[in-house]
Amino acid sequence: MLTRKQHELLMFIHERMKEAGIPPSFDEMKDALDLRSKSGIHRLITALEERGFIRRLPNRARALEVIKLPDSMNPSLGGRKARFEPSVIEGNLGKAPAAPQRATPQAPAPVDSGRPVIVPVMGRIAAGTPIEAIQAHSHTIAVPPEMLGGGEHFALEVRGDSMVEAGIFDGDTVLIKKQDTAGTGEIVVALVDDEEATLKRLRRKGNSVALEAANPAYETRIFPPDRVKVQGRLVGLLRKY
C-alpha cells in the first residue's frame, strides 16, 4: 500500500525513465510533487525502496531502478486523491467471533468461541512526530477475543515515546478498531493531510482538531478538521518483555 505522494513519485520516476532513459533529479522530483525541500523526496524514496518498488544502484549518480509498479494501478486513479485504507482482510481475520447461540433440543450447544482472533499487523505507527508509517499487511497475531469486541480490527507496532504517560511505549503493539469517527479524549490512529499517520489522543476545540501527546516533551498539534481523518480507535495493547 502506497500513500498518495509515494504513488505520485513512483509514477513520475517511471514515466521519466520511459521518456528520457534516466531517472529525474531530486530537484525535478521535488518540483513535480510540489514539496518544499529535498528531504521529503529522500523520505519518499526510502519508503519506496523499503516496500520493494525501486532500487538504488550504488556508486552511480541519479541511479534509481523501478522494480515494480502497484498491482492496483488503474487509470481511474489519475488525479484523484488517494485515501488511506488499511487493507484489513475480510472474513474472520481481525473480527471477534459472534456471540454463541443458545443450545436448543434441535441444535446442540456450539463449539466454544473463546479461541484467539487472528488480527493482521499493518506495519508501524508513530507515537511521536507523524511519519509515513502505514505499510501493507505484513503478518498476523493471535488476540484473545475479549480484548476486541465486535467490528473489524488491525494492529500496529508503535515507534516513539510521545504516548508514554498513557502507558504506550516504543515497541508495543496496539490493537485498533477500524472506524472513521471518535469521541474527544479517545486515542486514535489519525491521518494528517492523507500522508502522515500518528497515534494520539483526539481533542476537538471549536472548529479545530487537536492531536495531543501523552508526554510533556511533545507539543499538541492543532489542525482544521479537513486535514485530519480518523482511521481507527485504540481498544487494546500487547507488550513483550
PDB file of C-alpha atoms in Angstrom:
ATOM      1  CA  MET A   1       0.000   0.000   0.000  1.00  0.00           C
ATOM      2  CA  LEU A   2       1.408   3.374  -1.021  1.00  0.00           C
ATOM      3  CA  THR A   3       0.489   6.839   0.129  1.00  0.00           C
ATOM      4  CA  ARG A   4      -0.612   9.337  -2.477  1.00  0.00           C
ATOM      5  CA  LYS A   5       2.802  11.065  -2.579  1.00  0.00           C
ATOM      6  CA  GLN A   6       4.658   7.740  -2.786  1.00  0.00           C
ATOM      7  CA  HIS A   7       2.451   6.692  -5.702  1.00  0.00           C
ATOM      8  CA  GLU A   8       2.932  10.050  -7.457  1.00  0.00           C
ATOM      9  CA  LEU A   9       6.717   9.877  -7.096  1.00  0.00           C
ATOM     10  CA  LEU A  10       6.902   6.276  -8.302  1.00  0.00           C
ATOM     11  CA  MET A  11       4.860   7.072 -11.405  1.00  0.00           C
ATOM     12  CA  PHE A  12       6.867  10.252 -12.082  1.00  0.00           C
ATOM     13  CA  ILE A  13      10.141   8.297 -11.953  1.00  0.00           C
ATOM     14  CA  HIS A  14       8.649   5.537 -14.121  1.00  0.00           C
ATOM     15  CA  GLU A  15       7.346   7.934 -16.793  1.00  0.00           C
ATOM     16  CA  ARG A  16      10.547   9.995 -16.866  1.00  0.00           C
ATOM     17  CA  MET A  17      12.678   6.859 -17.343  1.00  0.00           C
ATOM     18  CA  LYS A  18      10.400   5.758 -20.187  1.00  0.00           C
ATOM     19  CA  GLU A  19      10.776   9.149 -21.869  1.00  0.00           C
ATOM     20  CA  ALA A  20      14.426  10.010 -21.198  1.00  0.00           C
ATOM     21  CA  GLY A  21      16.051   6.730 -20.187  1.00  0.00           C
ATOM     22  CA  ILE A  22      17.383   8.197 -16.917  1.00  0.00           C
ATOM     23  CA  PRO A  23      15.725   8.977 -13.593  1.00  0.00           C
ATOM     24  CA  PRO A  24      14.785  12.583 -12.766  1.00  0.00           C
ATOM     25  CA  SER A  25      16.978  14.629 -10.460  1.00  0.00           C
ATOM     26  CA  PHE A  26      15.965  15.270  -6.859  1.00  0.00           C
ATOM     27  CA  ASP A  27      15.167  18.883  -7.757  1.00  0.00           C
ATOM     28  CA  GLU A  28      12.892  17.720 -10.586  1.00  0.00           C
ATOM     29  CA  MET A  29      11.147  15.281  -8.246  1.00  0.00           C
ATOM     30  CA  LYS A  30      10.742  17.990  -5.606  1.00  0.00           C
ATOM     31  CA  ASP A  31       9.178  20.389  -8.123  1.00  0.00           C
ATOM     32  CA  ALA A  32       6.937  17.709  -9.644  1.00  0.00           C
ATOM     33  CA  LEU A  33       5.494  16.795  -6.244  1.00  0.00           C
ATOM     34  CA  ASP A  34       5.344  20.417  -5.078  1.00  0.00           C
ATOM     35  CA  LEU A  35       7.484  19.748  -1.997  1.00  0.00           C
ATOM     36  CA  ARG A  36       9.427  22.466  -0.234  1.00  0.00           C
ATOM     37  CA  SER A  37      12.635  20.527   0.359  1.00  0.00           C
ATOM     38  CA  LYS A  38      14.547  17.550  -0.977  1.00  0.00           C
ATOM     39  CA  SER A  39      14.387  15.866   2.436  1.00  0.00           C
ATOM     40  CA  GLY A  40      10.805  14.912   1.633  1.00  0.00           C
ATOM     41  CA  ILE A  41      11.993  13.246  -1.584  1.00  0.00           C
ATOM     42  CA  HIS A  42      14.668  11.320   0.327  1.00  0.00           C
ATOM     43  CA  ARG A  43      11.991  10.069   2.715  1.00  0.00           C
ATOM     44  CA  LEU A  44       9.661   9.026  -0.115  1.00  0.00           C
ATOM     45  CA  ILE A  45      12.445   7.224  -1.989  1.00  0.00           C
ATOM     46  CA  THR A  46      13.452   5.366   1.169  1.00  0.00           C
ATOM     47  CA  ALA A  47       9.833   4.301   1.686  1.00  0.00           C
ATOM     48  CA  LEU A  48       9.540   3.078  -1.920  1.00  0.00           C
ATOM     49  CA  GLU A  49      12.816   1.199  -1.588  1.00  0.00           C
ATOM     50  CA  GLU A  50      11.703  -0.455   1.671  1.00  0.00           C
ATOM     51  CA  ARG A  51       8.465  -1.549   0.007  1.00  0.00           C
ATOM     52  CA  GLY A  52      10.336  -3.088  -2.927  1.00  0.00           C
ATOM     53  CA  PHE A  53       9.158  -0.707  -5.689  1.00  0.00           C
ATOM     54  CA  ILE A  54      12.505   0.855  -6.522  1.00  0.00           C
ATOM     55  CA  ARG A  55      16.193   0.079  -6.064  1.00  0.00           C
ATOM     56  CA  ARG A  56      19.096   2.474  -5.628  1.00  0.00           C
ATOM     57  CA  LEU A  57      22.157   1.422  -7.604  1.00  0.00           C
ATOM     58  CA  PRO A  58      25.439   2.066  -5.741  1.00  0.00           C
ATOM     59  CA  ASN A  59      28.237   4.325  -6.958  1.00  0.00           C
ATOM     60  CA  ARG A  60      26.149   5.953  -9.672  1.00  0.00           C
ATOM     61  CA  ALA A  61      24.605   9.414  -9.661  1.00  0.00           C
ATOM     62  CA  ARG A  62      20.829   9.564 -10.037  1.00  0.00           C
ATOM     63  CA  ALA A  63      20.823   5.754 -10.143  1.00  0.00           C
ATOM     64  CA  LEU A  64      17.300   4.553  -9.484  1.00  0.00           C
ATOM     65  CA  GLU A  65      15.638   1.489 -10.932  1.00  0.00           C
ATOM     66  CA  VAL A  66      11.888   0.852 -10.873  1.00  0.00           C
ATOM     67  CA  ILE A  67      11.433  -2.798  -9.911  1.00  0.00           C
ATOM     68  CA  LYS A  68       7.653  -2.994  -9.924  1.00  0.00           C
ATOM     69  CA  LEU A  69       4.502  -0.893 -10.118  1.00  0.00           C
ATOM     70  CA  PRO A  70       1.481  -1.133  -7.805  1.00  0.00           C
ATOM     71  CA  ASP A  71      -0.821  -4.054  -8.563  1.00  0.00           C
ATOM     72  CA  SER A  72      -3.748  -1.700  -8.180  1.00  0.00           C
ATOM     73  CA  MET A  73      -2.618   0.674 -10.969  1.00  0.00           C
ATOM     74  CA  ASN A  74      -5.731   1.945 -12.642  1.00  0.00           C
ATOM     75  CA  PRO A  75      -6.174   4.920 -14.989  1.00  0.00           C
ATOM     76  CA  SER A  76      -9.232   5.953 -12.993  1.00  0.00           C
ATOM     77  CA  LEU A  77      -6.914   6.827 -10.095  1.00  0.00           C
ATOM     78  CA  GLY A  78      -5.205   9.546 -12.090  1.00  0.00           C
ATOM     79  CA  GLY A  79      -5.662  12.911 -10.463  1.00  0.00           C
ATOM     80  CA  ARG A  80      -7.847  11.527  -7.694  1.00  0.00           C
ATOM     81  CA  LYS A  81      -6.573  11.986  -4.163  1.00  0.00           C
ATOM     82  CA  ALA A  82      -5.926   8.607  -2.641  1.00  0.00           C
ATOM     83  CA  ARG A  83      -7.326   7.855   0.781  1.00  0.00           C
ATOM     84  CA  PHE A  84      -5.505   5.621   3.230  1.00  0.00           C
ATOM     85  CA  GLU A  85      -7.464   2.457   3.950  1.00  0.00           C
ATOM     86  CA  PRO A  86      -5.817  -0.295   5.970  1.00  0.00           C
ATOM     87  CA  SER A  87      -6.205  -3.469   3.924  1.00  0.00           C
ATOM     88  CA  VAL A  88      -7.975  -5.387   6.667  1.00  0.00           C
ATOM     89  CA  ILE A  89      -8.724  -8.860   5.375  1.00  0.00           C
ATOM     90  CA  GLU A  90     -12.384  -9.775   5.256  1.00  0.00           C
ATOM     91  CA  GLY A  91     -13.874 -12.879   6.759  1.00  0.00           C
ATOM     92  CA  ASN A  92     -12.905 -13.849  10.283  1.00  0.00           C
ATOM     93  CA  LEU A  93      -9.483 -12.184  10.195  1.00  0.00           C
ATOM     94  CA  GLY A  94      -9.500  -9.338  12.700  1.00  0.00           C
ATOM     95  CA  LYS A  95     -13.144  -9.914  13.632  1.00  0.00           C
ATOM     96  CA  ALA A  96     -14.244 -11.053  17.034  1.00  0.00           C
ATOM     97  CA  PRO A  97     -16.413 -14.167  16.858  1.00  0.00           C
ATOM     98  CA  ALA A  98     -20.153 -13.757  17.002  1.00  0.00           C
ATOM     99  CA  ALA A  99     -21.907 -14.310  20.307  1.00  0.00           C
ATOM    100  CA  PRO A 100     -22.553 -18.024  20.836  1.00  0.00           C
ATOM    101  CA  GLN A 101     -26.039 -19.246  20.083  1.00  0.00           C
ATOM    102  CA  ARG A 102     -28.093 -20.802  22.862  1.00  0.00           C
ATOM    103  CA  ALA A 103     -28.499 -24.542  22.631  1.00  0.00           C
ATOM    104  CA  THR A 104     -31.969 -25.956  21.840  1.00  0.00           C
ATOM    105  CA  PRO A 105     -33.227 -29.518  21.661  1.00  0.00           C
ATOM    106  CA  GLN A 106     -32.860 -29.323  17.880  1.00  0.00           C
ATOM    107  CA  ALA A 107     -29.431 -27.630  17.926  1.00  0.00           C
ATOM    108  CA  PRO A 108     -26.664 -28.736  20.266  1.00  0.00           C
ATOM    109  CA  ALA A 109     -24.510 -26.191  22.054  1.00  0.00           C
ATOM    110  CA  PRO A 110     -21.970 -24.613  19.662  1.00  0.00           C
ATOM    111  CA  VAL A 111     -18.243 -25.163  19.922  1.00  0.00           C
ATOM    112  CA  ASP A 112     -16.503 -22.843  22.422  1.00  0.00           C
ATOM    113  CA  SER A 113     -15.931 -19.450  20.747  1.00  0.00           C
ATOM    114  CA  GLY A 114     -13.113 -18.393  23.084  1.00  0.00           C
ATOM    115  CA  ARG A 115     -10.450 -19.196  20.527  1.00  0.00           C
ATOM    116  CA  PRO A 116      -7.965 -16.404  19.703  1.00  0.00           C
ATOM    117  CA  VAL A 117      -8.880 -13.973  16.941  1.00  0.00           C
ATOM    118  CA  ILE A 118      -6.309 -13.601  14.144  1.00  0.00           C
ATOM    119  CA  VAL A 119      -5.593  -9.907  13.583  1.00  0.00           C
ATOM    120  CA  PRO A 120      -3.483  -8.501  10.708  1.00  0.00           C
ATOM    121  CA  VAL A 121      -0.496  -6.342  11.640  1.00  0.00           C
ATOM    122  CA  MET A 122      -0.430  -3.425   9.212  1.00  0.00           C
ATOM    123  CA  GLY A 123       3.055  -2.065   9.946  1.00  0.00           C
ATOM    124  CA  ARG A 124       4.283   0.713  12.222  1.00  0.00           C
ATOM    125  CA  ILE A 125       2.644   3.796  13.687  1.00  0.00           C
ATOM    126  CA  ALA A 126       4.442   6.828  15.090  1.00  0.00           C
ATOM    127  CA  ALA A 127       3.813   7.747  18.712  1.00  0.00           C
ATOM    128  CA  GLY A 128       5.866  10.887  18.178  1.00  0.00           C
ATOM    129  CA  THR A 129       6.212  13.190  15.194  1.00  0.00           C
ATOM    130  CA  PRO A 130       3.885  11.855  12.465  1.00  0.00           C
ATOM    131  CA  ILE A 131       5.650   9.746   9.845  1.00  0.00           C
ATOM    132  CA  GLU A 132       4.632   7.942   6.689  1.00  0.00           C
ATOM    133  CA  ALA A 133       4.235   4.743   8.640  1.00  0.00           C
ATOM    134  CA  ILE A 134       1.385   2.606   7.470  1.00  0.00           C
ATOM    135  CA  GLN A 135       2.529  -0.395   5.479  1.00  0.00           C
ATOM    136  CA  ALA A 136       0.754  -3.297   3.843  1.00  0.00           C
ATOM    137  CA  HIS A 137      -0.354  -6.306   5.878  1.00  0.00           C
ATOM    138  CA  SER A 138       2.915  -7.950   6.980  1.00  0.00           C
ATOM    139  CA  HIS A 139       1.918 -10.706   9.385  1.00  0.00           C
ATOM    140  CA  THR A 140      -0.790 -11.665  11.855  1.00  0.00           C
ATOM    141  CA  ILE A 141      -1.094 -12.059  15.610  1.00  0.00           C
ATOM    142  CA  ALA A 142      -3.483 -14.078  17.766  1.00  0.00           C
ATOM    143  CA  VAL A 143      -5.512 -11.946  20.181  1.00  0.00           C
ATOM    144  CA  PRO A 144      -7.895 -13.053  22.960  1.00  0.00           C
ATOM    145  CA  PRO A 145     -11.431 -12.249  21.762  1.00  0.00           C
ATOM    146  CA  GLU A 146     -12.318 -10.436  24.985  1.00  0.00           C
ATOM    147  CA  MET A 147      -9.808  -7.714  24.036  1.00  0.00           C
ATOM    148  CA  LEU A 148     -11.652  -6.794  20.856  1.00  0.00           C
ATOM    149  CA  GLY A 149     -15.433  -6.814  20.900  1.00  0.00           C
ATOM    150  CA  GLY A 150     -17.321  -6.545  17.619  1.00  0.00           C
ATOM    151  CA  GLY A 151     -16.182  -4.979  14.342  1.00  0.00           C
ATOM    152  CA  GLU A 152     -13.009  -5.115  12.249  1.00  0.00           C
ATOM    153  CA  HIS A 153      -9.588  -4.707  13.818  1.00  0.00           C
ATOM    154  CA  PHE A 154      -5.962  -4.330  12.829  1.00  0.00           C
ATOM    155  CA  ALA A 155      -2.733  -3.992  14.794  1.00  0.00           C
ATOM    156  CA  LEU A 156       0.196  -1.592  14.531  1.00  0.00           C
ATOM    157  CA  GLU A 157       3.686  -1.634  16.028  1.00  0.00           C
ATOM    158  CA  VAL A 158       4.435   1.542  17.984  1.00  0.00           C
ATOM    159  CA  ARG A 159       7.545   3.615  17.337  1.00  0.00           C
ATOM    160  CA  GLY A 160       8.256   6.621  19.545  1.00  0.00           C
ATOM    161  CA  ASP A 161       7.652   7.792  23.107  1.00  0.00           C
ATOM    162  CA  SER A 162       5.022  10.514  22.868  1.00  0.00           C
ATOM    163  CA  MET A 163       2.295   8.363  24.486  1.00  0.00           C
ATOM    164  CA  VAL A 164       4.272   7.011  27.451  1.00  0.00           C
ATOM    165  CA  GLU A 165       2.050   8.687  30.062  1.00  0.00           C
ATOM    166  CA  ALA A 166      -0.906   6.828  28.545  1.00  0.00           C
ATOM    167  CA  GLY A 167       1.007   3.573  29.101  1.00  0.00           C
ATOM    168  CA  ILE A 168       2.004   3.135  25.433  1.00  0.00           C
ATOM    169  CA  PHE A 169       5.719   2.536  24.881  1.00  0.00           C
ATOM    170  CA  ASP A 170       8.073   2.139  21.951  1.00  0.00           C
ATOM    171  CA  GLY A 171       7.848  -1.463  20.741  1.00  0.00           C
ATOM    172  CA  ASP A 172       4.290  -2.066  21.952  1.00  0.00           C
ATOM    173  CA  THR A 173       1.651  -3.433  19.593  1.00  0.00           C
ATOM    174  CA  VAL A 174      -1.629  -1.528  19.649  1.00  0.00           C
ATOM    175  CA  LEU A 175      -4.961  -3.054  18.689  1.00  0.00           C
ATOM    176  CA  ILE A 176      -7.136  -0.708  16.650  1.00  0.00           C
ATOM    177  CA  LYS A 177     -10.832  -0.954  15.865  1.00  0.00           C
ATOM    178  CA  LYS A 178     -11.353   0.270  12.323  1.00  0.00           C
ATOM    179  CA  GLN A 179     -13.677   3.313  12.328  1.00  0.00           C
ATOM    180  CA  ASP A 180     -13.700   6.832  10.925  1.00  0.00           C
ATOM    181  CA  THR A 181     -15.133   8.657  13.938  1.00  0.00           C
ATOM    182  CA  ALA A 182     -14.063   9.004  17.550  1.00  0.00           C
ATOM    183  CA  GLY A 183     -15.058  10.965  20.600  1.00  0.00           C
ATOM    184  CA  THR A 184     -12.919  13.662  22.141  1.00  0.00           C
ATOM    185  CA  GLY A 185     -10.401  12.224  24.570  1.00  0.00           C
ATOM    186  CA  GLU A 186     -10.074   8.871  22.763  1.00  0.00           C
ATOM    187  CA  ILE A 187      -6.713   7.612  21.484  1.00  0.00           C
ATOM    188  CA  VAL A 188      -6.877   7.182  17.725  1.00  0.00           C
ATOM    189  CA  VAL A 189      -4.867   6.455  14.616  1.00  0.00           C
ATOM    190  CA  ALA A 190      -5.056   9.794  12.811  1.00  0.00           C
ATOM    191  CA  LEU A 191      -4.038  10.503   9.242  1.00  0.00           C
ATOM    192  CA  VAL A 192      -2.784  14.056   8.662  1.00  0.00           C
ATOM    193  CA  ASP A 193      -3.057  15.507   5.144  1.00  0.00           C
ATOM    194  CA  ASP A 194      -3.636  11.992   3.716  1.00  0.00           C
ATOM    195  CA  GLU A 195       0.103  11.364   4.180  1.00  0.00           C
ATOM    196  CA  GLU A 196       1.240  11.052   7.786  1.00  0.00           C
ATOM    197  CA  ALA A 197      -0.115   8.614  10.348  1.00  0.00           C
ATOM    198  CA  THR A 198       0.218   9.042  14.095  1.00  0.00           C
ATOM    199  CA  LEU A 199      -1.171   7.656  17.352  1.00  0.00           C
ATOM    200  CA  LYS A 200      -2.518  10.455  19.536  1.00  0.00           C
ATOM    201  CA  ARG A 201      -5.354  11.482  21.826  1.00  0.00           C
ATOM    202  CA  LEU A 202      -8.050  13.300  19.873  1.00  0.00           C
ATOM    203  CA  ARG A 203      -9.408  16.604  21.182  1.00  0.00           C
ATOM    204  CA  ARG A 204     -11.972  18.805  19.490  1.00  0.00           C
ATOM    205  CA  LYS A 205     -11.706  22.535  20.154  1.00  0.00           C
ATOM    206  CA  GLY A 206     -14.374  24.542  18.382  1.00  0.00           C
ATOM    207  CA  ASN A 207     -13.717  24.168  14.670  1.00  0.00           C
ATOM    208  CA  SER A 208     -10.270  22.663  15.220  1.00  0.00           C
ATOM    209  CA  VAL A 209      -8.945  19.170  15.860  1.00  0.00           C
ATOM    210  CA  ALA A 210      -6.065  18.701  18.281  1.00  0.00           C
ATOM    211  CA  LEU A 211      -3.765  15.666  18.342  1.00  0.00           C
ATOM    212  CA  GLU A 212      -2.486  15.529  21.892  1.00  0.00           C
ATOM    213  CA  ALA A 213       0.587  13.626  23.053  1.00  0.00           C
ATOM    214  CA  ALA A 214       0.855  11.941  26.454  1.00  0.00           C
ATOM    215  CA  ASN A 215       4.376  13.223  27.034  1.00  0.00           C
ATOM    216  CA  PRO A 216       5.143  16.833  28.022  1.00  0.00           C
ATOM    217  CA  ALA A 217       8.149  16.820  25.687  1.00  0.00           C
ATOM    218  CA  TYR A 218       5.781  16.915  22.702  1.00  0.00           C
ATOM    219  CA  GLU A 219       3.535  19.801  21.700  1.00  0.00           C
ATOM    220  CA  THR A 220      -0.134  19.363  20.941  1.00  0.00           C
ATOM    221  CA  ARG A 221      -0.697  19.818  17.207  1.00  0.00           C
ATOM    222  CA  ILE A 222      -3.859  21.629  16.092  1.00  0.00           C
ATOM    223  CA  PHE A 223      -5.385  21.315  12.622  1.00  0.00           C
ATOM    224  CA  PRO A 224      -8.541  22.307  10.765  1.00  0.00           C
ATOM    225  CA  PRO A 225     -10.880  19.296  10.654  1.00  0.00           C
ATOM    226  CA  ASP A 226     -10.440  18.665   6.918  1.00  0.00           C
ATOM    227  CA  ARG A 227      -6.737  17.855   7.453  1.00  0.00           C
ATOM    228  CA  VAL A 228      -7.265  15.032   9.948  1.00  0.00           C
ATOM    229  CA  LYS A 229      -9.012  11.709   9.286  1.00  0.00           C
ATOM    230  CA  VAL A 230      -9.633   9.122  11.964  1.00  0.00           C
ATOM    231  CA  GLN A 231      -8.625   5.646  10.805  1.00  0.00           C
ATOM    232  CA  GLY A 232      -9.390   3.730  13.979  1.00  0.00           C
ATOM    233  CA  ARG A 233      -9.672   3.802  17.769  1.00  0.00           C
ATOM    234  CA  LEU A 234      -7.343   2.176  20.289  1.00  0.00           C
ATOM    235  CA  VAL A 235      -9.004  -0.789  22.016  1.00  0.00           C
ATOM    236  CA  GLY A 236      -6.061  -2.780  23.364  1.00  0.00           C
ATOM    237  CA  LEU A 237      -2.335  -3.182  23.684  1.00  0.00           C
ATOM    238  CA  LEU A 238       0.143  -6.058  23.648  1.00  0.00           C
ATOM    239  CA  ARG A 239       3.644  -5.911  25.080  1.00  0.00           C
ATOM    240  CA  LYS A 240       6.600  -8.281  25.015  1.00  0.00           C
ATOM    241  CA  TYR A 241       9.050  -8.435  27.911  1.00  0.00           C
TER     242      TYR A 241
END
